[in-house]
Coordinates of C-alpha atoms (C1' of nucleotides) in Angstrom, one line a residue:
Chain H
M1 CA 39.3 2.5 -5.9
D2 CA 35.3 2.4 -5.7
K3 CA 34.0 -0.5 -3.1
Y4 CA 31.3 -2.6 -3.4
Y5 CA 29.5 -4.2 -0.3
L6 CA 27.3 -7.0 -0.9
T7 CA 25.2 -9.2 1.2
T8 CA 23.0 -12.3 1.0
P9 CA 20.5 -12.9 4.0
I10 CA 21.9 -15.4 6.5
Y11 CA 20.3 -18.8 6.4
Y12 CA 18.2 -20.3 8.9
V13 CA 19.9 -23.5 10.0
N14 CA 16.9 -25.4 11.2
A15 CA 16.8 -27.4 7.9
Q16 CA 19.3 -28.2 5.0
P17 CA 20.1 -25.9 2.5
H18 CA 18.0 -26.0 -0.8
I19 CA 17.6 -24.6 -4.0
G20 CA 16.4 -21.0 -2.8
H21 CA 19.5 -20.3 -0.8
V22 CA 21.6 -21.5 -3.8
Y23 CA 19.8 -18.7 -6.0
T24 CA 20.5 -16.3 -3.8
T25 CA 24.0 -17.0 -3.0
V26 CA 24.8 -17.8 -6.7
A27 CA 23.3 -14.5 -7.7
A28 CA 25.4 -12.5 -5.1
D29 CA 28.6 -14.6 -6.2
V30 CA 28.0 -13.5 -9.7
L31 CA 27.6 -9.7 -8.8
A32 CA 30.4 -9.8 -6.6
R33 CA 33.0 -11.5 -9.4
W34 CA 31.2 -8.9 -11.9
E35 CA 32.1 -6.1 -9.6
R36 CA 35.8 -7.5 -9.0
F37 CA 36.0 -7.7 -12.6
L38 CA 35.2 -4.1 -13.1
G39 CA 37.8 -3.3 -10.7
K40 CA 36.0 -2.6 -7.6
E41 CA 37.1 -3.5 -4.3
V42 CA 34.3 -6.0 -3.2
F43 CA 33.1 -7.5 0.2
F44 CA 30.9 -10.1 0.1
L45 CA 29.1 -11.4 3.2
T46 CA 27.0 -14.4 3.9
G47 CA 26.4 -16.9 6.6
T48 CA 24.2 -18.5 8.9
D49 CA 21.3 -17.5 11.4
E50 CA 21.5 -20.1 14.1
H51 CA 19.2 -18.9 17.0
G52 CA 15.7 -19.5 18.0
S53 CA 12.8 -21.7 18.9
K54 CA 12.8 -23.6 15.4
V55 CA 16.6 -24.4 15.6
A56 CA 16.0 -25.7 19.1
A57 CA 13.1 -28.1 18.1
A58 CA 14.9 -29.3 15.2
A59 CA 18.0 -30.2 17.4
E60 CA 15.9 -32.0 20.0
Q61 CA 14.0 -33.8 17.3
A62 CA 17.4 -35.0 15.8
G63 CA 18.7 -35.7 19.2
L64 CA 21.3 -33.3 19.3
S65 CA 22.3 -30.1 21.3
P66 CA 21.3 -27.1 19.5
R67 CA 25.3 -26.3 19.3
E68 CA 25.7 -29.8 17.6
L69 CA 23.0 -29.2 15.2
V70 CA 23.9 -25.7 14.1
D71 CA 27.7 -26.9 13.6
Q72 CA 26.8 -29.7 11.5
T73 CA 24.1 -27.8 9.3
V74 CA 26.7 -24.9 8.6
Q75 CA 29.2 -27.4 7.3
R76 CA 26.8 -28.4 4.9
Y77 CA 26.4 -24.9 3.8
L78 CA 30.1 -24.4 3.6
D79 CA 30.6 -27.6 1.5
L80 CA 27.7 -26.6 -0.9
W81 CA 29.4 -23.1 -1.4
N82 CA 32.5 -24.7 -1.9
L83 CA 31.0 -27.1 -4.5
L84 CA 29.3 -24.1 -6.2
E85 CA 32.7 -22.2 -6.5
I86 CA 31.0 -19.3 -4.2
K87 CA 33.6 -16.9 -3.4
F88 CA 32.6 -14.8 -0.3
D89 CA 34.9 -12.6 1.9
R90 CA 33.2 -13.4 5.1
F91 CA 31.0 -16.2 6.5
I92 CA 29.3 -15.0 9.5
R93 CA 27.5 -16.9 12.3
T94 CA 25.2 -15.4 14.6
T95 CA 26.4 -17.7 17.3
E96 CA 29.9 -16.2 17.1
T97 CA 30.8 -14.3 20.5
D98 CA 31.7 -11.0 18.9
H99 CA 28.3 -10.7 17.0
Q100 CA 26.4 -11.6 20.2
K101 CA 28.3 -9.0 22.2
I102 CA 27.5 -6.2 19.5
I103 CA 23.9 -7.4 19.4
Q104 CA 23.7 -6.7 23.2
S105 CA 25.3 -3.5 23.0
I106 CA 23.2 -2.4 20.4
F107 CA 20.2 -3.4 22.2
S108 CA 21.5 -1.2 25.2
A109 CA 22.2 1.8 22.9
L110 CA 19.0 1.8 21.4
Q111 CA 17.2 1.4 25.0
R112 CA 19.3 4.5 26.0
N113 CA 17.9 6.4 23.4
G114 CA 14.4 5.5 24.1
D115 CA 14.0 3.3 21.0
I116 CA 13.7 0.3 23.0
Y117 CA 11.0 0.3 26.1
P118 CA 9.7 -2.4 28.4
G119 CA 5.9 -3.3 27.6
V120 CA 3.6 -6.4 27.5
Y121 CA 3.0 -8.4 24.4
E122 CA -0.6 -9.5 23.9
G123 CA -2.0 -11.4 21.1
H124 CA -3.2 -15.0 19.9
Y125 CA -1.2 -18.0 19.3
C126 CA -2.1 -21.0 17.6
V127 CA -0.5 -24.0 19.1
P128 CA -0.6 -26.5 16.5
C129 CA 0.6 -24.3 13.7
E130 CA 3.1 -22.5 15.9
R131 CA 2.0 -19.0 14.6
Y132 CA 1.0 -15.8 15.9
L133 CA -2.0 -14.1 14.7
A134 CA -2.3 -10.7 13.2
P135 CA -4.8 -8.6 15.2
A136 CA -7.0 -8.4 12.1
E137 CA -7.3 -12.0 11.9
G138 CA -9.3 -12.4 15.1
V139 CA -9.5 -15.5 17.4
D140 CA -9.5 -18.2 15.1
C141 CA -6.2 -19.5 13.4
A142 CA -6.6 -18.6 9.6
D143 CA -4.7 -21.8 8.5
C144 CA -6.3 -24.3 10.5
G145 CA -9.6 -22.7 11.8
R146 CA -9.0 -23.9 15.4
P147 CA -9.2 -21.7 18.3
T148 CA -6.1 -20.1 19.3
E149 CA -4.5 -19.1 22.9
K150 CA -4.5 -15.9 24.3
L151 CA -0.8 -14.9 25.3
S152 CA 0.0 -12.3 27.5
E153 CA 3.8 -11.7 28.3
E154 CA 6.6 -9.1 29.3
T155 CA 8.7 -8.0 26.7
Y156 CA 10.9 -5.0 25.2
F157 CA 9.5 -3.2 22.4
F158 CA 11.3 -1.6 19.5
R159 CA 9.8 1.8 18.6
L160 CA 9.3 1.2 15.0
S161 CA 6.1 3.6 15.0
R162 CA 8.8 6.6 15.5
Y163 CA 10.2 5.7 12.1
Q164 CA 7.1 5.4 9.9
E165 CA 7.0 8.8 8.3
R166 CA 11.0 8.8 7.8
L167 CA 10.5 5.5 5.9
K168 CA 8.1 7.0 3.6
K169 CA 10.3 9.9 3.1
H170 CA 13.0 7.7 2.3
F171 CA 11.1 5.5 -0.2
L172 CA 9.9 8.6 -1.9
E173 CA 13.2 10.2 -2.1
N174 CA 15.4 6.8 -2.8
P175 CA 13.5 4.7 -5.5
E176 CA 16.5 2.7 -6.1
F177 CA 16.3 1.5 -2.3
I178 CA 13.6 -1.0 -3.1
Q179 CA 13.8 -3.4 -6.1
P180 CA 12.1 -4.4 -7.9
E181 CA 9.5 -1.7 -8.6
R182 CA 6.7 -4.0 -8.0
I183 CA 7.7 -4.6 -4.5
R184 CA 8.3 -1.0 -3.8
D185 CA 4.5 -0.4 -4.0
E186 CA 3.9 -3.2 -1.9
V187 CA 6.0 -1.9 0.7
T188 CA 4.8 1.7 0.5
N189 CA 1.4 0.3 0.9
M190 CA 2.6 -1.5 4.3
L191 CA 3.1 2.0 5.7
S192 CA -0.1 3.4 4.8
D193 CA -1.6 1.7 8.2
P194 CA 0.4 2.9 11.4
L195 CA 3.1 0.6 12.1
P196 CA 2.8 -1.4 15.4
D197 CA 5.7 -1.3 17.6
L198 CA 7.9 -4.5 17.5
S199 CA 8.5 -6.9 20.3
L200 CA 12.4 -7.8 20.8
T201 CA 12.3 -10.8 22.9
R202 CA 11.1 -14.2 22.8
R203 CA 10.8 -17.0 25.3
C204 CA 13.3 -19.1 24.2
R205 CA 16.6 -20.5 25.8
W206 CA 18.4 -20.7 22.7
G207 CA 19.2 -17.2 21.4
V208 CA 21.2 -14.0 22.5
P209 CA 20.7 -13.3 26.3
L210 CA 19.6 -9.9 27.1
P211 CA 22.4 -7.5 27.9
D212 CA 23.4 -7.5 31.5
G213 CA 21.4 -5.3 33.8
V214 CA 18.2 -5.8 31.4
T215 CA 15.6 -7.9 33.3
G216 CA 13.4 -10.5 31.8
S217 CA 13.9 -13.9 33.2
G218 CA 13.9 -16.6 30.2
L219 CA 13.8 -14.2 27.7
T220 CA 16.1 -13.7 24.9
I221 CA 16.4 -11.6 22.0
Y222 CA 14.2 -12.0 19.2
V223 CA 16.1 -13.8 16.5
W224 CA 15.1 -11.4 13.6
F225 CA 16.9 -8.7 15.4
D226 CA 19.9 -10.8 16.1
A227 CA 19.9 -12.0 12.5
L228 CA 19.4 -8.5 10.7
L229 CA 22.3 -7.1 12.5
N230 CA 24.8 -9.5 11.0
Y231 CA 25.0 -6.9 8.0
L232 CA 26.8 -4.5 10.7
T233 CA 28.5 -6.9 12.8
G234 CA 29.9 -8.6 9.5
V235 CA 31.9 -5.5 8.9
N236 CA 33.1 -5.2 12.4
Y237 CA 30.6 -2.1 13.5
N238 CA 31.4 -0.8 16.8
P239 CA 28.1 0.2 18.9
L240 CA 30.3 1.6 21.6
S241 CA 31.9 4.3 19.7
P242 CA 29.4 5.3 17.1
A243 CA 31.7 8.1 16.1
E244 CA 33.1 7.5 12.6
A245 CA 36.6 8.0 13.9
N246 CA 36.3 5.1 16.3
Q247 CA 35.0 2.5 13.7
S248 CA 36.9 -0.5 12.5
E249 CA 38.8 0.1 9.3
L250 CA 36.5 -2.6 7.3
F251 CA 33.2 -0.4 8.6
K252 CA 34.6 2.6 7.6
R253 CA 35.8 1.2 4.0
F254 CA 32.4 -0.6 3.2
W255 CA 29.6 0.9 4.9
P256 CA 26.7 1.0 3.9
P257 CA 25.7 -1.9 1.6
D258 CA 25.6 -1.3 -2.1
V259 CA 23.4 -4.2 -2.7
Q260 CA 21.2 -6.5 -0.2
L261 CA 19.6 -9.6 -1.7
I262 CA 16.7 -10.9 -0.1
G263 CA 14.0 -13.5 -1.0
K264 CA 10.4 -11.8 -1.3
D265 CA 9.2 -13.6 1.9
I266 CA 11.5 -11.5 4.2
I267 CA 10.7 -8.0 2.4
R268 CA 9.0 -6.7 5.7
F269 CA 12.0 -7.3 7.7
H270 CA 14.5 -5.8 5.2
H271 CA 12.5 -2.9 3.9
I272 CA 10.7 -1.6 7.1
I273 CA 12.2 -3.0 10.2
W274 CA 15.8 -3.2 8.9
P275 CA 16.1 0.7 7.8
A276 CA 14.3 1.7 10.9
I277 CA 16.9 0.3 13.1
L278 CA 19.8 1.9 11.2
M279 CA 17.9 5.4 11.4
A280 CA 17.5 4.4 15.2
L281 CA 21.3 4.1 15.1
N282 CA 22.0 7.1 12.8
L283 CA 23.8 5.2 10.1
P284 CA 23.3 5.4 6.5
L285 CA 21.2 3.2 4.7
P286 CA 22.0 0.4 2.2
K287 CA 21.6 1.8 -1.5
K288 CA 19.5 -1.1 -2.9
V289 CA 17.5 -4.1 -1.4
F290 CA 16.2 -6.4 -3.8
G291 CA 13.7 -9.0 -3.1
H292 CA 14.0 -12.0 -6.0
G293 CA 11.2 -14.4 -6.8
W294 CA 11.0 -17.9 -5.6
W295 CA 11.4 -21.2 -7.3
L296 CA 8.3 -23.6 -7.3
S297 CA 8.5 -27.4 -8.3
G298 CA 6.4 -28.5 -10.9
N299 CA 4.7 -25.1 -10.4
E300 CA 4.0 -26.2 -6.6
K301 CA 5.7 -24.7 -3.5
M302 CA 8.5 -26.9 -2.7
S303 CA 7.8 -28.8 0.5
K304 CA 9.4 -32.3 2.1
S305 CA 5.7 -33.7 2.4
K306 CA 5.0 -33.2 -1.4
G307 CA 8.5 -34.7 -2.1
N308 CA 9.1 -32.2 -4.9
V309 CA 12.2 -30.5 -3.1
V310 CA 15.1 -30.0 -5.5
E311 CA 18.3 -31.1 -3.8
P312 CA 21.4 -28.9 -4.6
F313 CA 23.9 -31.5 -4.0
D314 CA 22.5 -34.1 -6.0
F315 CA 21.9 -31.6 -8.9
C316 CA 25.6 -30.5 -8.8
G317 CA 26.4 -34.2 -8.7
R318 CA 24.7 -35.1 -11.9
Y319 CA 24.8 -31.8 -13.8
G320 CA 27.8 -30.0 -12.5
S321 CA 27.7 -26.7 -10.5
E322 CA 28.3 -24.7 -13.6
A323 CA 25.2 -25.5 -15.2
L324 CA 23.0 -25.1 -12.1
R325 CA 24.6 -21.6 -11.7
Y326 CA 23.7 -20.9 -15.5
F327 CA 20.1 -22.3 -15.2
L328 CA 18.9 -20.6 -12.2
L329 CA 20.2 -17.2 -13.5
A330 CA 19.1 -17.5 -17.1
E331 CA 15.6 -19.4 -16.9
V332 CA 13.6 -16.7 -15.0
P333 CA 14.1 -12.8 -14.8
F334 CA 15.3 -12.3 -11.1
G335 CA 12.5 -10.7 -10.0
M336 CA 9.9 -13.2 -10.7
D337 CA 9.0 -16.8 -9.4
G338 CA 10.3 -19.7 -11.6
N339 CA 9.4 -23.1 -12.0
F340 CA 12.3 -25.8 -11.4
T341 CA 11.8 -28.9 -13.4
E342 CA 14.5 -31.3 -14.4
D343 CA 13.0 -31.4 -17.9
A344 CA 13.3 -27.6 -18.2
F345 CA 17.1 -27.9 -16.8
R346 CA 17.9 -30.4 -19.6
K347 CA 16.4 -28.2 -22.3
R348 CA 18.1 -25.2 -21.5
Y349 CA 21.3 -26.9 -20.9
N350 CA 21.4 -28.9 -24.1
S351 CA 20.3 -25.9 -26.2
D352 CA 22.3 -23.0 -24.4
L353 CA 25.4 -24.6 -23.1
A354 CA 25.7 -27.8 -25.4
N355 CA 24.6 -26.8 -28.9
D356 CA 25.5 -22.9 -28.8
L357 CA 28.3 -22.4 -26.5
G358 CA 30.3 -25.6 -26.1
N359 CA 29.6 -26.5 -29.5
L360 CA 30.8 -23.3 -31.3
V361 CA 34.3 -23.4 -29.2
H362 CA 34.5 -27.1 -29.9
R363 CA 33.8 -26.5 -33.8
F364 CA 36.4 -23.9 -34.4
N365 CA 38.9 -25.5 -32.1
H366 CA 38.8 -28.5 -34.1
L367 CA 39.2 -26.1 -37.4
V368 CA 42.2 -24.6 -36.2
R369 CA 43.9 -27.6 -35.0
T370 CA 43.2 -29.7 -38.5
N371 CA 43.8 -26.5 -41.0
F372 CA 46.5 -24.7 -39.2
G373 CA 48.2 -27.3 -37.3
G374 CA 46.9 -25.9 -33.7
K375 CA 48.3 -22.4 -34.3
V376 CA 46.2 -19.2 -34.1
P377 CA 46.3 -17.5 -37.8
V378 CA 47.1 -14.2 -38.6
P379 CA 44.3 -11.5 -38.4
R380 CA 43.1 -9.4 -40.9
D381 CA 39.6 -7.6 -40.2
G382 CA 37.6 -8.2 -37.3
G383 CA 34.2 -7.6 -38.9
I384 CA 31.0 -8.1 -37.3
L385 CA 32.5 -10.3 -34.3
A386 CA 34.7 -7.4 -33.5
R387 CA 31.9 -4.9 -33.4
K388 CA 29.5 -6.9 -31.6
T389 CA 31.8 -8.1 -28.8
T390 CA 33.4 -4.8 -28.2
E391 CA 30.5 -2.8 -27.9
L392 CA 28.9 -5.4 -25.3
L393 CA 30.3 -3.7 -21.9
P394 CA 28.1 -0.6 -21.5
I395 CA 25.0 -3.0 -22.2
L396 CA 26.2 -5.7 -20.0
T397 CA 27.2 -3.3 -17.3
K398 CA 23.4 -1.7 -17.2
K399 CA 22.0 -5.3 -17.1
M400 CA 24.1 -6.1 -14.1
E401 CA 23.5 -2.8 -12.3
N402 CA 19.7 -3.7 -12.5
L403 CA 20.5 -7.3 -11.3
D404 CA 18.9 -8.3 -14.6
F405 CA 20.9 -11.5 -15.0
F406 CA 18.4 -13.0 -17.3
G407 CA 18.8 -10.0 -19.9
F408 CA 22.4 -10.1 -19.2
L409 CA 22.7 -13.8 -20.1
E410 CA 20.4 -13.4 -23.1
T411 CA 22.6 -10.7 -24.5
V412 CA 25.6 -12.8 -24.2
R413 CA 23.7 -15.8 -26.1
E414 CA 23.1 -13.4 -28.8
V415 CA 27.0 -13.0 -29.4
V416 CA 27.3 -16.8 -29.4
S417 CA 24.3 -16.9 -31.8
T418 CA 26.4 -14.5 -34.1
G419 CA 29.5 -16.6 -33.8
N420 CA 27.7 -19.8 -35.3
H421 CA 26.2 -17.6 -37.9
Y422 CA 29.3 -16.2 -38.7
L423 CA 30.9 -19.6 -38.8
D424 CA 28.1 -20.7 -41.1
E425 CA 28.3 -17.9 -43.5
E426 CA 32.4 -18.0 -44.0
A427 CA 32.6 -21.9 -44.0
P428 CA 36.0 -21.9 -43.4
W429 CA 36.2 -25.7 -44.0
R430 CA 35.8 -24.7 -47.7
K431 CA 38.4 -22.1 -47.7
G432 CA 41.3 -24.1 -46.3
P433 CA 44.2 -22.0 -45.7
N434 CA 42.2 -18.8 -46.6
S435 CA 40.1 -19.1 -43.6
G436 CA 42.8 -17.9 -41.3
P437 CA 41.5 -14.3 -40.5
V438 CA 38.0 -16.2 -39.8
L439 CA 39.2 -18.4 -37.5
Y440 CA 41.6 -15.6 -35.5
N441 CA 38.0 -13.7 -35.2
L442 CA 36.6 -16.8 -33.7
T443 CA 39.5 -17.2 -31.3
E444 CA 39.1 -13.6 -30.0
T445 CA 35.3 -14.1 -29.9
S446 CA 35.7 -17.1 -27.5
R447 CA 38.3 -15.3 -25.6
I448 CA 36.1 -12.3 -25.0
L449 CA 32.9 -14.4 -24.4
S450 CA 34.9 -16.5 -21.7
I451 CA 35.6 -13.0 -19.9
Y452 CA 31.8 -12.1 -19.6
L453 CA 30.8 -15.4 -19.0
E454 CA 33.2 -15.8 -16.0
P455 CA 31.2 -14.5 -13.2
V456 CA 28.4 -16.8 -14.1
L457 CA 30.6 -19.7 -15.4
P458 CA 33.9 -19.4 -13.5
R459 CA 35.2 -23.0 -14.4
T460 CA 34.0 -23.0 -18.0
A461 CA 35.8 -19.6 -18.6
V462 CA 39.1 -21.1 -17.6
L463 CA 38.6 -24.2 -19.6
I464 CA 38.0 -22.1 -22.6
R465 CA 41.2 -19.9 -22.2
R466 CA 43.4 -22.9 -21.5
Q467 CA 42.5 -24.7 -24.6
L468 CA 43.0 -21.6 -26.6
G469 CA 46.6 -21.2 -24.8
L470 CA 45.5 -17.8 -23.2
M471 CA 46.2 -18.2 -19.7
D472 CA 48.9 -15.3 -19.7
L473 CA 46.5 -12.7 -20.9
P474 CA 44.7 -10.4 -18.7
T475 CA 41.1 -11.1 -17.2
G476 CA 40.0 -7.5 -16.2
K477 CA 38.4 -5.1 -18.1
E478 CA 41.6 -4.6 -20.2
A479 CA 40.9 -8.0 -21.5
L480 CA 38.1 -6.7 -23.6
T481 CA 40.4 -5.0 -26.0
W482 CA 40.2 -6.9 -29.5
G483 CA 43.3 -8.7 -30.9
L484 CA 45.0 -9.6 -27.7
T485 CA 45.6 -13.1 -28.8
K486 CA 49.0 -13.4 -30.6
P487 CA 49.0 -15.4 -33.7
G488 CA 50.9 -18.4 -33.4
T489 CA 49.2 -19.3 -30.0
I490 CA 48.9 -22.8 -29.4
V491 CA 45.5 -24.2 -29.4
T492 CA 45.0 -27.9 -27.8
E493 CA 42.3 -30.5 -28.1
A494 CA 39.9 -30.4 -25.4
P495 CA 36.9 -32.4 -24.9
P496 CA 33.3 -30.7 -25.1
L497 CA 32.6 -27.9 -22.6
F498 CA 29.1 -29.1 -21.9
P499 CA 28.5 -32.8 -23.0
R500 CA 24.9 -33.1 -24.4
I501 CA 22.4 -34.8 -22.0
K502 CA 21.0 -37.5 -23.7
Chain E
rG1 C1' -9.8 -12.7 7.5
rG2 C1' -6.5 -8.4 5.6
rC3 C1' -2.8 -6.5 2.2
rG4 C1' 0.3 -7.4 -2.1
rG5 C1' 2.3 -9.8 -6.3
rU6 C1' 1.2 -12.8 -10.7
rG7 C1' -1.9 -15.4 -14.9
rU8 C1' 0.3 -13.5 -22.8
rA9 C1' 2.2 -19.7 -28.1
rG10 C1' 3.3 -26.8 -25.7
rC11 C1' 7.4 -24.5 -22.2
rU12 C1' 10.5 -19.8 -20.6
rC13 C1' 9.3 -14.8 -21.2
rA14 C1' 9.1 -9.4 -24.1
rG15 C1' 5.1 -6.1 -25.0
rC16 C1' 7.1 1.7 -21.6
rU17 C1' 2.5 6.6 -20.6
rG18 C1' -4.1 2.5 -24.5
rG19 C1' -2.8 2.3 -31.4
rC20 C1' -2.0 -4.1 -36.6
rA21 C1' -0.1 -9.9 -30.5
rG22 C1' 6.6 -10.8 -30.3
rA23 C1' 11.3 -13.6 -29.1
rG24 C1' 14.1 -18.0 -27.6
rC25 C1' 13.2 -23.3 -26.6
rA26 C1' 10.2 -27.5 -28.3
rA27 C1' 7.3 -29.1 -33.2
rG28 C1' 7.2 -29.3 -38.5
rC29 C1' 9.9 -28.5 -43.3
rG30 C1' 14.6 -27.4 -46.1
rG31 C1' 20.2 -26.5 -46.3
rC32 C1' 25.2 -27.3 -44.6
rU33 C1' 28.6 -31.2 -43.3
rC34 C1' 33.9 -28.0 -39.3
rA35 C1' 31.5 -29.5 -34.8
rU36 C1' 28.6 -32.5 -29.0
rA37 C1' 22.8 -36.1 -34.6
rU38 C1' 25.5 -30.2 -33.4
rC39 C1' 24.7 -25.1 -37.1
rC40 C1' 22.2 -22.2 -40.6
rG41 C1' 17.3 -20.8 -42.9
rC42 C1' 11.9 -21.2 -43.4
rU43 C1' 7.0 -22.7 -41.4
rA44 C1' 3.2 -23.2 -38.2
rG45 C1' 1.5 -21.9 -33.6
rG46 C1' -2.3 -17.3 -29.1
rU47 C1' -11.0 -16.0 -27.5
rC48 C1' -3.6 -12.3 -24.0
rU49 C1' -7.4 -16.9 -17.0
rG50 C1' -12.9 -16.0 -17.3
rG51 C1' -16.9 -12.2 -17.0
rG52 C1' -18.4 -6.9 -16.9
rG53 C1' -17.2 -1.7 -17.9
rU54 C1' -14.6 3.2 -19.8
rU55 C1' -12.7 4.2 -25.1
rC56 C1' -13.1 5.8 -31.9
rA57 C1' -9.5 2.0 -30.3
rA58 C1' -7.9 -2.4 -24.5
rG59 C1' -3.1 -7.6 -23.6
rU60 C1' -2.4 -2.3 -21.4
rC61 C1' -7.3 1.7 -17.8
rC62 C1' -11.3 0.5 -14.2
rC63 C1' -15.1 -3.2 -11.6
rC64 C1' -16.2 -8.4 -10.2
rA65 C1' -14.5 -13.6 -10.2
rC66 C1' -11.0 -18.0 -10.4
rG67 C1' -5.8 -20.1 -10.1
rC68 C1' -0.9 -19.7 -8.3
rC69 C1' 2.8 -17.1 -5.0
rG70 C1' 4.4 -14.3 -0.6
rC71 C1' 3.5 -11.2 3.8
rC72 C1' 0.5 -10.2 8.3
rA73 C1' 5.4 -10.0 16.3

RNA sequence: GGCGGUGUAGCUCAGCUGGCAGAGCAAGCGGCUCAUAUCCGCUAGGUCUGGGGUUCAAGUCCCCACGCCGCCA
């Protein structure tokens, strides 16, 4: 059986989960469900990034210990994923002791290779903005214009510069690695200047301690190094026995990742630093790392101070998690920025889910019950609907491979539309008992639509099959055969799948 | 300050290597009546952010400007 290893970034717990976290995680869940549907063995990893000074600061502000804060916030994430039907295979936390031990071992291993070496970090730091300045920025903070402090501290560097040429070569030979294409150009461009080595320690108490025997008082491991390696610890990588034979079963089965989803803000970490670390560890690189776009709110960046943050719990409460999953993937192509407004949400909900999909299922359900006593009639010729639905698999598979959820849903919508059109053309309400085959075809269409939509709308898919009395039929690829529904199957009355929003 | 992305109809987006501006939604009109006032059809709607340039021909290629997004331990 083919395997499929999929990751989201682990989310930083200094603040509450927001729509951006939901976006990545829903997309990953849809991919995971789709690949399971295709018959692959899937490992879907997500989790939380819990170290670093911002978490420590957030805890202090809340009057909690870092430990208390991270535990609380993690629970919020778990609650949200539960609400949104996210079926991950592992939820990793960087505060787990196993993870921390592995990080330390990897640090030591890289030190033995000469990939990590001691040095002094020098640079400018803006205290009010809490940001380090790039050397090209000069001495004054580009954000606030104020003068900055000069810093000079002992650290350990990762020899990133050593991998510059190999990274270039890899990008050239593996165009699939960086997605979408636009971002590939950007990352390649980052390699046109010499890569500076990367400081791997920070002066912060709330972090993974340096390994035993490595000196550096008050220093902990840089939170990004700690975080990136979750993709290895998540499948129980064993740095002490790098030989393939001594690796964990999980690692042997799933490494490397097939797809890693990230937001476009962290491409530098995932397209340069992360593969360089893997090169240093002599491990195969992920096949595809996709940087998706951002959700804006009213065409502006979401921020607490502007008061335009979309709150996922509240949104699920009011419109349901299915609608939110659908909207995020249907509204905007995955690689682009989107604009999240309640108005746009309502429009898409009403037109796609209530009027087209929901109403299609509802109107023919009603016809079967009123004209055929609720029993699915006998088929004759599948016609256009049979052709339309059965030729869908290769098209939809291609879209999912490209992480084109937008195009995937567009294609499914065309079938819904064909169904509504067909129903109007055939007008079974005029034909009475002669309309049997027409209604049979709509049963099959709804059933197959429920299969295709299941990754995006898992609850709705089941609701459709339940009202059609089809809970016993298969739901894998074998479900795509036209004609599986047995005539005589009992259709039961059901409320609209998506009540219209007034 | 540096690097990159993006800007096409009221809204969300297609327009591959330059060759008569497209779709869905919203709007207007007509039809149907099984259905969640839903569905089906038709119509209208654009100085392709602005300014220069290359070309027989530019939304598409080049230069400049502006808006927005991201990154720069």
